[in-house]
Structure formats: C-alpha cells, structure tokens
C-alpha cells in the first residue's frame, strides 16, 4: 500500500504492541491479508528505546515487515496507567513524566518526544499526543482534555514539520485525535479546531462503547461531520465484527482492536458455522470434531487442521495452538474488511 493511499479503503490493523503480533511471524501475519499494523510507542520507547530503535533502522527493518506501520502516541496507555495508579508518574500540561516499572528509569512523554519516538520507530502514520480520560467524566474535565488535545496536536505538527520536514519531506502521514467525551458540542469544537490546524487523518478518541454497551454513534458522527471529507477517519479500538460494519457505514475506514488476537489466545474463535458467530474451542464437544473452525475460511489453520486438533493444543497450552487460532481470527477479520472494500467499489 502506498502511504498516501492509507485510509482510502477499509483497513484493519492488528496490534503488534512490542514489534510482533503475538504468536505470529511477520510472514504468517502477511499471509492473513494484513496490510497494516499498530505498534506501541510507549513499550518501544522503554525497550529497546529510542537510540537502539534508530540504530536498528526502525521497526520495519527490525521485524522484516513490508506493510504499513501506524504508531500510537503512547498517551493512552501512560495516562491510564498513571491515573489508575498502576504506574508511578504525573500527568501535566506538557504531557507525562513516569517511571518504568521494569527498570525504574524516568521518562518524559511530551508532544515533541512522542513524535521523536514515532520517527525513530520509522512509523508511516503518526498520531499526535492527546489528553485521554476515563469514561463518564464531568464537563469541566472534558473541556480541559479538549483544550490540551488541541494544544498538543498543534505542537506535534509544528515539531513534525520543523524538525523532520512534515508530510512533504518524509512522505509520512500525521493524524490527530478528537476528544470531547460524551459532550457533542465539545466533540464538534475539538474536530473543527483540529481541522483548522490541518492533519492527514482524524481519529476518534476516548471510549467507543457507552455504559449501556452501545456504540457512541452520535459522538462518532459528530467527528465525521466536522472534519475534512477527503482525510481518513480512524475509529480507534473498534471493535467487534458487527461494530466494524456499523461504524464503516458512518465513514470510518481504519480500525484496530486487541479483541481479535486476545480472543484467539483464549480460544474464542470466529465462525460463521456457529449460530452466534463464535466457537469456544475449549469446549469438550470439539474434542473429536474433524471439521475446520469455519467451513468457508481460506486461512492456513482451516485448510490444514481440525477443531479437534486445535481443541487439544489449546487445552494443553501448546504455543502452536495460539499461532493457529491467531491466524484464523485475524484472517476472519481481514475477510470482513475485504468484503467491505468489494461492496464500496
Ligand atoms: Zn480460518
């Protein structure tokens, strides 16, 4: 995929948090039809670190991945870890200062340092640092989050342009994150002000599922309606197969979720052969089942192995089981994306 074409068609990105989609080689990943991955700036900042990442020629060279790489800004994780007191650190007007739980080293994540790390990773699609909060926040907190998010996005863009030459020199894309929690007017304001600064893509930030379990469709629509039509829209953290289809209808083209690979590792597999679309491979009923997970799936796992074999591997915690289930779940998602793309052209 040409970077300039990113987000022009539907794309699903699995999480390669530390430089690998867990249990898969880069070749196996490619064979699922995956064209882009998300890597985690915060984890890579701590290990192997910015200087080593640069010396290693960036993540694509490191993991021998020819596809597209999108990096998150590192903000979402560090803020939630600090807010939940799982990590020692402080969030401030300039970003966050925190201590690595592994090494005890201190780090500072600012709009500028986030861009520097994403550049060291060799990202194709960068994301600006945003001030993300937990769900159900008061208006005053949402206002502060929106104002910091806009300020930091502007600083990220300035730094990306002044130090690296911006999209023009690097060919990389810079996307921003729209915050505003459940306040429609704040979502609109954030979207409009970020649009005035100008980015290559607009990402829906914050929680996509409300307490009642429903997608926050009004908020998601407000972002689509108040950002430039021709720029890509990324529904961060969406989601379940049925949610992807709904959100795609609003105008979002880019998706990611940890569910696909996490479910695979827990033995929750997607299958159109089952009534509710899900097959729990650990169930005893599959111990002698010689059918593939999904009779219409063209993945390696379904072509070569039975439910019984995978049931056995997962039951005895055999690592190969995780590889086979991850291949299947990921391919299942990429087939949904392929069918969305066929419908829209
Ligand atoms: Zn399959």
Short mmCIF file of C-alpha atoms and ligand atoms in Angstrom, two decimals:
data_model
loop_
_atom_site.label_atom_id
_atom_site.label_comp_id
_atom_site.label_asym_id
_atom_site.label_seq_id
_atom_site.Cartn_x
_atom_site.Cartn_y
_atom_site.Cartn_z
CA UNK A 1 0.00 0.00 0.00
CA UNK A 2 1.28 3.48 -0.89
CA UNK A 3 1.28 5.54 2.29
CA UNK A 4 -0.66 8.30 0.57
CA UNK A 5 -3.45 5.74 -0.05
CA UNK A 6 -3.74 4.84 3.63
CA UNK A 7 -7.36 5.01 4.77
CA UNK A 8 -8.75 5.43 1.25
CA UNK A 9 -10.07 1.89 1.53
CA UNK A 10 -11.03 -0.05 4.66
CA UNK A 11 -8.13 -1.34 6.68
CA UNK A 12 -7.92 -3.43 9.84
CA UNK A 13 -4.71 -3.22 11.88
CA UNK A 14 -3.84 -5.87 14.47
CA UNK A 15 -1.73 -4.81 17.44
CA UNK A 16 1.94 -5.56 17.16
CA UNK A 17 2.50 -3.95 20.54
CA UNK A 18 6.17 -4.72 21.05
CA UNK A 19 7.08 -5.39 17.44
CA UNK A 20 5.16 -8.63 16.86
CA UNK A 21 1.56 -9.75 16.64
CA UNK A 22 1.77 -12.26 19.45
CA UNK A 23 2.43 -15.84 18.29
CA UNK A 24 2.86 -14.90 14.61
CA UNK A 25 5.92 -14.43 12.42
CA UNK A 26 5.86 -11.48 10.02
CA UNK A 27 5.30 -13.94 7.15
CA UNK A 28 2.30 -15.54 8.88
CA UNK A 29 0.94 -12.06 9.52
CA UNK A 30 1.32 -11.12 5.87
CA UNK A 31 -0.44 -14.35 4.81
CA UNK A 32 -3.60 -13.33 6.71
CA UNK A 33 -4.00 -10.43 4.29
CA UNK A 34 -2.89 -7.89 6.88
CA UNK A 35 -1.59 -4.73 5.25
CA UNK A 36 -1.01 -2.51 8.29
CA UNK A 37 -0.17 -2.96 11.96
CA UNK A 38 -0.26 -0.75 15.07
CA UNK A 39 2.80 -0.64 17.28
CA UNK A 40 3.01 0.81 20.74
CA UNK A 41 5.22 3.85 21.13
CA UNK A 42 5.38 3.61 24.91
CA UNK A 43 6.57 0.00 25.02
CA UNK A 44 9.13 0.54 22.29
CA UNK A 45 10.32 3.74 23.99
CA UNK A 46 11.20 1.70 27.08
CA UNK A 47 12.52 -1.39 25.24
CA UNK A 48 14.57 -1.27 23.07
CA UNK A 49 14.47 2.54 23.43
CA UNK A 50 14.81 5.44 21.03
CA UNK A 51 18.55 5.25 20.30
CA UNK A 52 18.61 1.47 19.73
CA UNK A 53 15.46 1.68 17.59
CA UNK A 54 17.21 4.24 15.38
CA UNK A 55 20.37 2.11 15.10
CA UNK A 56 18.25 -0.93 14.20
CA UNK A 57 16.75 1.01 11.31
CA UNK A 58 13.22 1.24 12.69
CA UNK A 59 10.57 -1.36 13.34
CA UNK A 60 10.00 -2.36 9.71
CA UNK A 61 13.62 -3.33 9.26
CA UNK A 62 13.73 -4.92 12.72
CA UNK A 63 10.71 -7.19 12.19
CA UNK A 64 11.11 -7.52 8.42
CA UNK A 65 7.63 -6.13 7.82
CA UNK A 66 6.89 -4.72 4.38
CA UNK A 67 3.43 -3.39 5.17
CA UNK A 68 2.31 -0.14 6.74
CA UNK A 69 3.04 0.79 10.35
CA UNK A 70 0.88 3.10 12.42
CA UNK A 71 2.22 4.16 15.81
CA UNK A 72 0.05 5.35 18.66
CA UNK A 73 1.31 8.39 20.53
CA UNK A 74 1.94 6.49 23.77
CA UNK A 75 -0.51 8.74 25.59
CA UNK A 76 -3.47 6.44 26.07
CA UNK A 77 -1.52 3.82 27.97
CA UNK A 78 0.68 6.05 30.05
CA UNK A 79 -2.22 8.23 31.18
CA UNK A 80 -4.45 5.29 32.06
CA UNK A 81 -1.60 3.56 33.91
CA UNK A 82 -0.82 6.72 35.87
CA UNK A 83 -4.50 7.55 36.56
CA UNK A 84 -5.16 4.01 37.80
CA UNK A 85 -2.02 4.28 39.97
CA UNK A 86 -0.58 1.13 38.40
CA UNK A 87 2.44 3.19 37.41
CA UNK A 88 4.21 5.96 39.26
CA UNK A 89 4.04 9.20 37.33
CA UNK A 90 2.36 12.52 36.87
CA UNK A 91 0.26 13.96 34.03
CA UNK A 92 0.84 17.66 33.44
CA UNK A 93 0.26 20.43 30.88
CA UNK A 94 3.31 19.27 29.00
CA UNK A 95 2.47 15.55 28.82
CA UNK A 96 3.53 12.99 31.41
CA UNK A 97 6.58 12.09 33.46
CA UNK A 98 6.70 8.47 34.56
CA UNK A 99 8.87 5.70 35.89
CA UNK A 100 9.39 2.44 34.01
CA UNK A 101 8.13 -0.37 36.26
CA UNK A 102 10.72 -2.68 34.73
CA UNK A 103 13.92 -0.65 35.01
CA UNK A 104 12.97 2.24 37.29
CA UNK A 105 14.20 4.71 34.66
CA UNK A 106 12.35 8.02 34.35
CA UNK A 107 10.79 9.08 31.05
CA UNK A 108 9.05 12.17 29.82
CA UNK A 109 6.37 11.91 27.17
CA UNK A 110 5.64 15.29 25.59
CA UNK A 111 4.09 16.16 22.23
CA UNK A 112 7.61 16.59 20.85
CA UNK A 113 9.16 13.46 22.38
CA UNK A 114 6.21 11.39 21.19
CA UNK A 115 6.87 12.50 17.59
CA UNK A 116 10.63 11.84 18.02
CA UNK A 117 9.97 8.29 19.17
CA UNK A 118 7.45 7.61 16.41
CA UNK A 119 10.03 8.85 13.89
CA UNK A 120 12.69 6.58 15.44
CA UNK A 121 10.28 3.64 15.12
CA UNK A 122 10.00 4.52 11.44
CA UNK A 123 6.23 4.85 11.55
CA UNK A 124 4.30 5.55 8.34
CA UNK A 125 1.28 7.01 10.08
CA UNK A 126 1.92 9.02 13.24
CA UNK A 127 -0.59 10.03 15.88
CA UNK A 128 -0.44 13.25 17.89
CA UNK A 129 -0.34 13.09 21.69
CA UNK A 130 -3.81 13.62 23.13
CA UNK A 131 -5.19 14.01 26.63
CA UNK A 132 -7.41 10.97 27.06
CA UNK A 133 -9.52 10.48 30.17
CA UNK A 134 -11.65 7.76 31.61
CA UNK A 135 -15.29 7.31 30.74
CA UNK A 136 -18.13 9.40 32.27
CA UNK A 137 -16.09 12.48 33.08
CA UNK A 138 -17.54 15.84 34.17
CA UNK A 139 -17.82 18.60 31.61
CA UNK A 140 -15.02 20.65 33.14
CA UNK A 141 -12.66 17.70 32.78
CA UNK A 142 -13.74 17.12 29.19
CA UNK A 143 -13.13 20.82 28.43
CA UNK A 144 -9.60 20.57 29.82
CA UNK A 145 -8.97 17.38 27.81
CA UNK A 146 -10.16 19.08 24.59
CA UNK A 147 -8.06 22.17 25.14
CA UNK A 148 -4.88 20.19 25.90
CA UNK A 149 -5.54 17.82 22.99
CA UNK A 150 -5.73 20.75 20.56
CA UNK A 151 -2.65 22.43 22.04
CA UNK A 152 -0.61 19.21 21.94
CA UNK A 153 -1.77 18.36 18.40
CA UNK A 154 -0.60 21.76 17.25
CA UNK A 155 2.79 21.28 18.97
CA UNK A 156 3.15 17.82 17.40
CA UNK A 157 2.50 19.20 13.93
CA UNK A 158 4.93 22.09 14.43
CA UNK A 159 7.66 19.72 15.65
CA UNK A 160 7.00 17.21 12.84
CA UNK A 161 7.30 19.99 10.27
CA UNK A 162 10.20 21.96 11.73
CA UNK A 163 12.43 19.04 12.70
CA UNK A 164 11.55 16.49 10.02
CA UNK A 165 10.03 18.47 7.15
CA UNK A 166 6.48 17.18 7.71
CA UNK A 167 4.49 15.05 5.29
CA UNK A 168 6.05 16.81 2.32
CA UNK A 169 9.63 15.78 3.11
CA UNK A 170 9.02 12.43 4.83
CA UNK A 171 6.03 11.04 2.91
CA UNK A 172 4.60 10.06 6.31
CA UNK A 173 1.12 10.96 7.49
CA UNK A 174 0.29 12.76 10.73
CA UNK A 175 -3.11 12.10 12.25
CA UNK A 176 -4.74 13.69 15.28
CA UNK A 177 -7.18 12.50 17.93
CA UNK A 178 -10.58 14.08 18.54
CA UNK A 179 -11.61 14.11 22.20
CA UNK A 180 -14.69 15.58 23.93
CA UNK A 181 -16.09 12.57 25.78
CA UNK A 182 -19.90 12.38 25.61
CA UNK A 183 -20.39 16.12 25.02
CA UNK A 184 -21.45 16.58 21.42
CA UNK A 185 -20.59 20.30 21.33
CA UNK A 186 -17.09 19.56 22.65
CA UNK A 187 -16.59 16.81 20.06
CA UNK A 188 -17.64 19.30 17.40
CA UNK A 189 -15.37 22.05 18.74
CA UNK A 190 -12.39 19.70 19.00
CA UNK A 191 -12.97 18.35 15.48
CA UNK A 192 -13.31 21.83 13.99
CA UNK A 193 -10.26 23.30 15.71
CA UNK A 194 -8.10 20.32 14.75
CA UNK A 195 -9.38 20.64 11.17
CA UNK A 196 -8.32 24.28 11.17
CA UNK A 197 -4.75 23.21 12.10
CA UNK A 198 -4.92 20.54 9.37
CA UNK A 199 -4.00 16.85 9.62
CA UNK A 200 -3.83 13.87 7.28
CA UNK A 201 -6.29 11.87 9.35
CA UNK A 202 -8.77 12.25 12.22
CA UNK A 203 -9.05 9.57 14.89
CA UNK A 204 -11.98 9.08 17.21
CA UNK A 205 -10.52 9.17 20.73
CA UNK A 206 -11.99 8.10 24.03
CA UNK A 207 -14.40 5.28 24.71
CA UNK A 208 -16.39 3.92 21.78
CA UNK A 209 -18.81 1.90 23.87
CA UNK A 210 -21.17 3.59 26.36
CA UNK A 211 -22.09 2.09 29.74
CA UNK A 212 -25.22 0.57 28.20
CA UNK A 213 -22.99 -1.43 25.86
CA UNK A 214 -23.98 0.56 22.76
CA UNK A 215 -21.61 2.30 20.37
CA UNK A 216 -21.44 6.09 20.89
CA UNK A 217 -22.72 6.72 17.38
CA UNK A 218 -23.77 10.37 17.83
CA UNK A 219 -20.29 11.31 19.03
CA UNK A 220 -18.72 9.32 16.22
CA UNK A 221 -20.96 11.04 13.69
CA UNK A 222 -20.04 14.49 15.07
CA UNK A 223 -16.39 13.80 14.27
CA UNK A 224 -17.19 12.70 10.71
CA UNK A 225 -19.36 15.77 10.10
CA UNK A 226 -16.81 18.29 11.39
CA UNK A 227 -13.59 17.09 9.76
CA UNK A 228 -12.47 17.25 6.10
CA UNK A 229 -14.19 14.61 3.94
CA UNK A 230 -11.11 13.62 1.98
CA UNK A 231 -8.97 12.82 5.05
CA UNK A 232 -9.03 9.36 6.62
CA UNK A 233 -11.07 8.59 9.74
CA UNK A 234 -9.85 6.03 12.24
CA UNK A 235 -12.22 4.51 14.82
CA UNK A 236 -9.65 3.63 17.45
CA UNK A 237 -10.44 0.42 19.31
CA UNK A 238 -13.41 -0.63 17.13
CA UNK A 239 -14.17 -3.44 17.50
CA UNK A 240 -16.42 -6.42 17.19
CA UNK A 241 -17.18 -7.61 13.64
CA UNK A 242 -20.75 -6.23 13.79
CA UNK A 243 -19.49 -2.88 15.18
CA UNK A 244 -16.97 -2.50 12.37
CA UNK A 245 -19.78 -2.85 9.83
CA UNK A 246 -21.90 -0.19 11.57
CA UNK A 247 -19.05 2.28 12.05
CA UNK A 248 -17.89 1.73 8.46
CA UNK A 249 -21.33 2.99 7.43
CA UNK A 250 -20.64 6.31 9.19
CA UNK A 251 -17.48 6.93 7.17
CA UNK A 252 -14.69 5.42 9.27
CA UNK A 253 -12.19 3.42 7.24
CA UNK A 254 -9.47 2.45 9.70
CA UNK A 255 -9.94 0.01 12.59
CA UNK A 256 -7.98 -1.80 15.25
CA UNK A 257 -8.85 -3.88 18.27
CA UNK A 258 -6.99 -6.14 20.65
CA UNK A 259 -10.03 -8.46 20.68
CA UNK A 260 -9.06 -10.46 17.60
CA UNK A 261 -5.76 -11.74 18.92
CA UNK A 262 -6.77 -11.77 22.59
CA UNK A 263 -9.85 -13.88 21.82
CA UNK A 264 -7.69 -16.20 19.73
CA UNK A 265 -5.38 -16.78 22.67
CA UNK A 266 -8.36 -17.53 24.93
CA UNK A 267 -9.84 -19.99 22.45
CA UNK A 268 -12.75 -17.77 21.38
CA UNK A 269 -12.79 -18.19 17.62
CA UNK A 270 -14.97 -16.54 14.98
CA UNK A 271 -17.00 -18.90 12.86
CA UNK A 272 -19.98 -18.40 10.58
CA UNK A 273 -20.78 -22.07 11.14
CA UNK A 274 -21.94 -21.25 14.68
CA UNK A 275 -25.19 -19.55 15.49
CA UNK A 276 -23.79 -16.60 17.43
CA UNK A 277 -20.68 -16.32 15.24
CA UNK A 278 -18.35 -17.57 17.95
CA UNK A 279 -16.88 -21.00 18.63
CA UNK A 280 -15.31 -21.73 22.02
CA UNK A 281 -12.70 -24.25 21.06
CA UNK A 282 -12.01 -25.38 24.62
CA UNK A 283 -15.49 -26.92 24.89
CA UNK A 284 -15.46 -30.71 25.14
CA UNK A 285 -17.84 -31.02 22.18
CA UNK A 286 -14.92 -30.23 19.82
CA UNK A 287 -12.58 -32.95 21.07
CA UNK A 288 -13.48 -35.30 18.22
CA UNK A 289 -14.70 -32.71 15.70
CA UNK A 290 -12.76 -33.12 12.47
CA UNK A 291 -14.25 -30.10 10.69
CA UNK A 292 -12.31 -26.84 10.27
CA UNK A 293 -13.14 -23.88 12.56
CA UNK A 294 -15.07 -22.21 9.74
CA UNK A 295 -16.05 -24.20 6.65
CA UNK A 296 -15.72 -21.14 4.36
CA UNK A 297 -12.44 -19.80 5.69
CA UNK A 298 -9.39 -19.88 3.42
CA UNK A 299 -6.79 -19.48 6.20
CA UNK A 300 -3.93 -21.91 6.77
CA UNK A 301 -5.50 -23.19 10.00
CA UNK A 302 -8.84 -24.02 8.41
CA UNK A 303 -7.20 -25.54 5.34
CA UNK A 304 -4.90 -27.83 7.29
CA UNK A 305 -6.26 -28.54 10.76
CA UNK A 306 -9.37 -29.75 12.56
CA UNK A 307 -11.26 -28.31 15.51
CA UNK A 308 -10.22 -31.43 17.45
CA UNK A 309 -6.51 -30.76 16.92
CA UNK A 310 -6.81 -27.09 17.92
CA UNK A 311 -9.01 -28.03 20.92
CA UNK A 312 -6.23 -30.35 22.06
CA UNK A 313 -3.41 -27.80 21.56
CA UNK A 314 -5.25 -25.03 23.42
CA UNK A 315 -6.23 -27.40 26.22
CA UNK A 316 -2.64 -28.42 26.87
CA UNK A 317 -1.32 -24.83 26.46
CA UNK A 318 0.71 -25.70 23.40
CA UNK A 319 2.10 -22.50 21.83
CA UNK A 320 1.35 -23.77 18.32
CA UNK A 321 -2.32 -23.62 19.27
CA UNK A 322 -2.06 -19.84 19.76
CA UNK A 323 -0.42 -19.46 16.37
CA UNK A 324 -3.20 -21.43 14.65
CA UNK A 325 -6.06 -19.63 16.41
CA UNK A 326 -4.49 -16.19 15.85
CA UNK A 327 -4.03 -16.91 12.14
CA UNK A 328 -7.70 -17.87 11.87
CA UNK A 329 -9.20 -14.96 13.84
CA UNK A 330 -7.09 -12.42 12.03
CA UNK A 331 -7.92 -13.86 8.62
CA UNK A 332 -11.61 -13.81 9.60
CA UNK A 333 -11.34 -10.05 10.23
CA UNK A 334 -9.37 -9.41 7.06
CA UNK A 335 -12.08 -11.21 5.09
CA UNK A 336 -14.70 -8.84 6.58
CA UNK A 337 -12.53 -5.91 5.51
CA UNK A 338 -12.07 -7.37 2.03
CA UNK A 339 -15.82 -7.76 1.65
CA UNK A 340 -16.41 -4.15 2.82
CA UNK A 341 -13.93 -3.00 0.20
CA UNK A 342 -15.64 -5.02 -2.50
CA UNK A 343 -19.01 -3.50 -1.61
CA UNK A 344 -17.72 0.05 -1.74
CA UNK A 345 -16.01 -0.14 -5.14
ZN1 LIG B 1 -9.71 -19.99 9.26
#
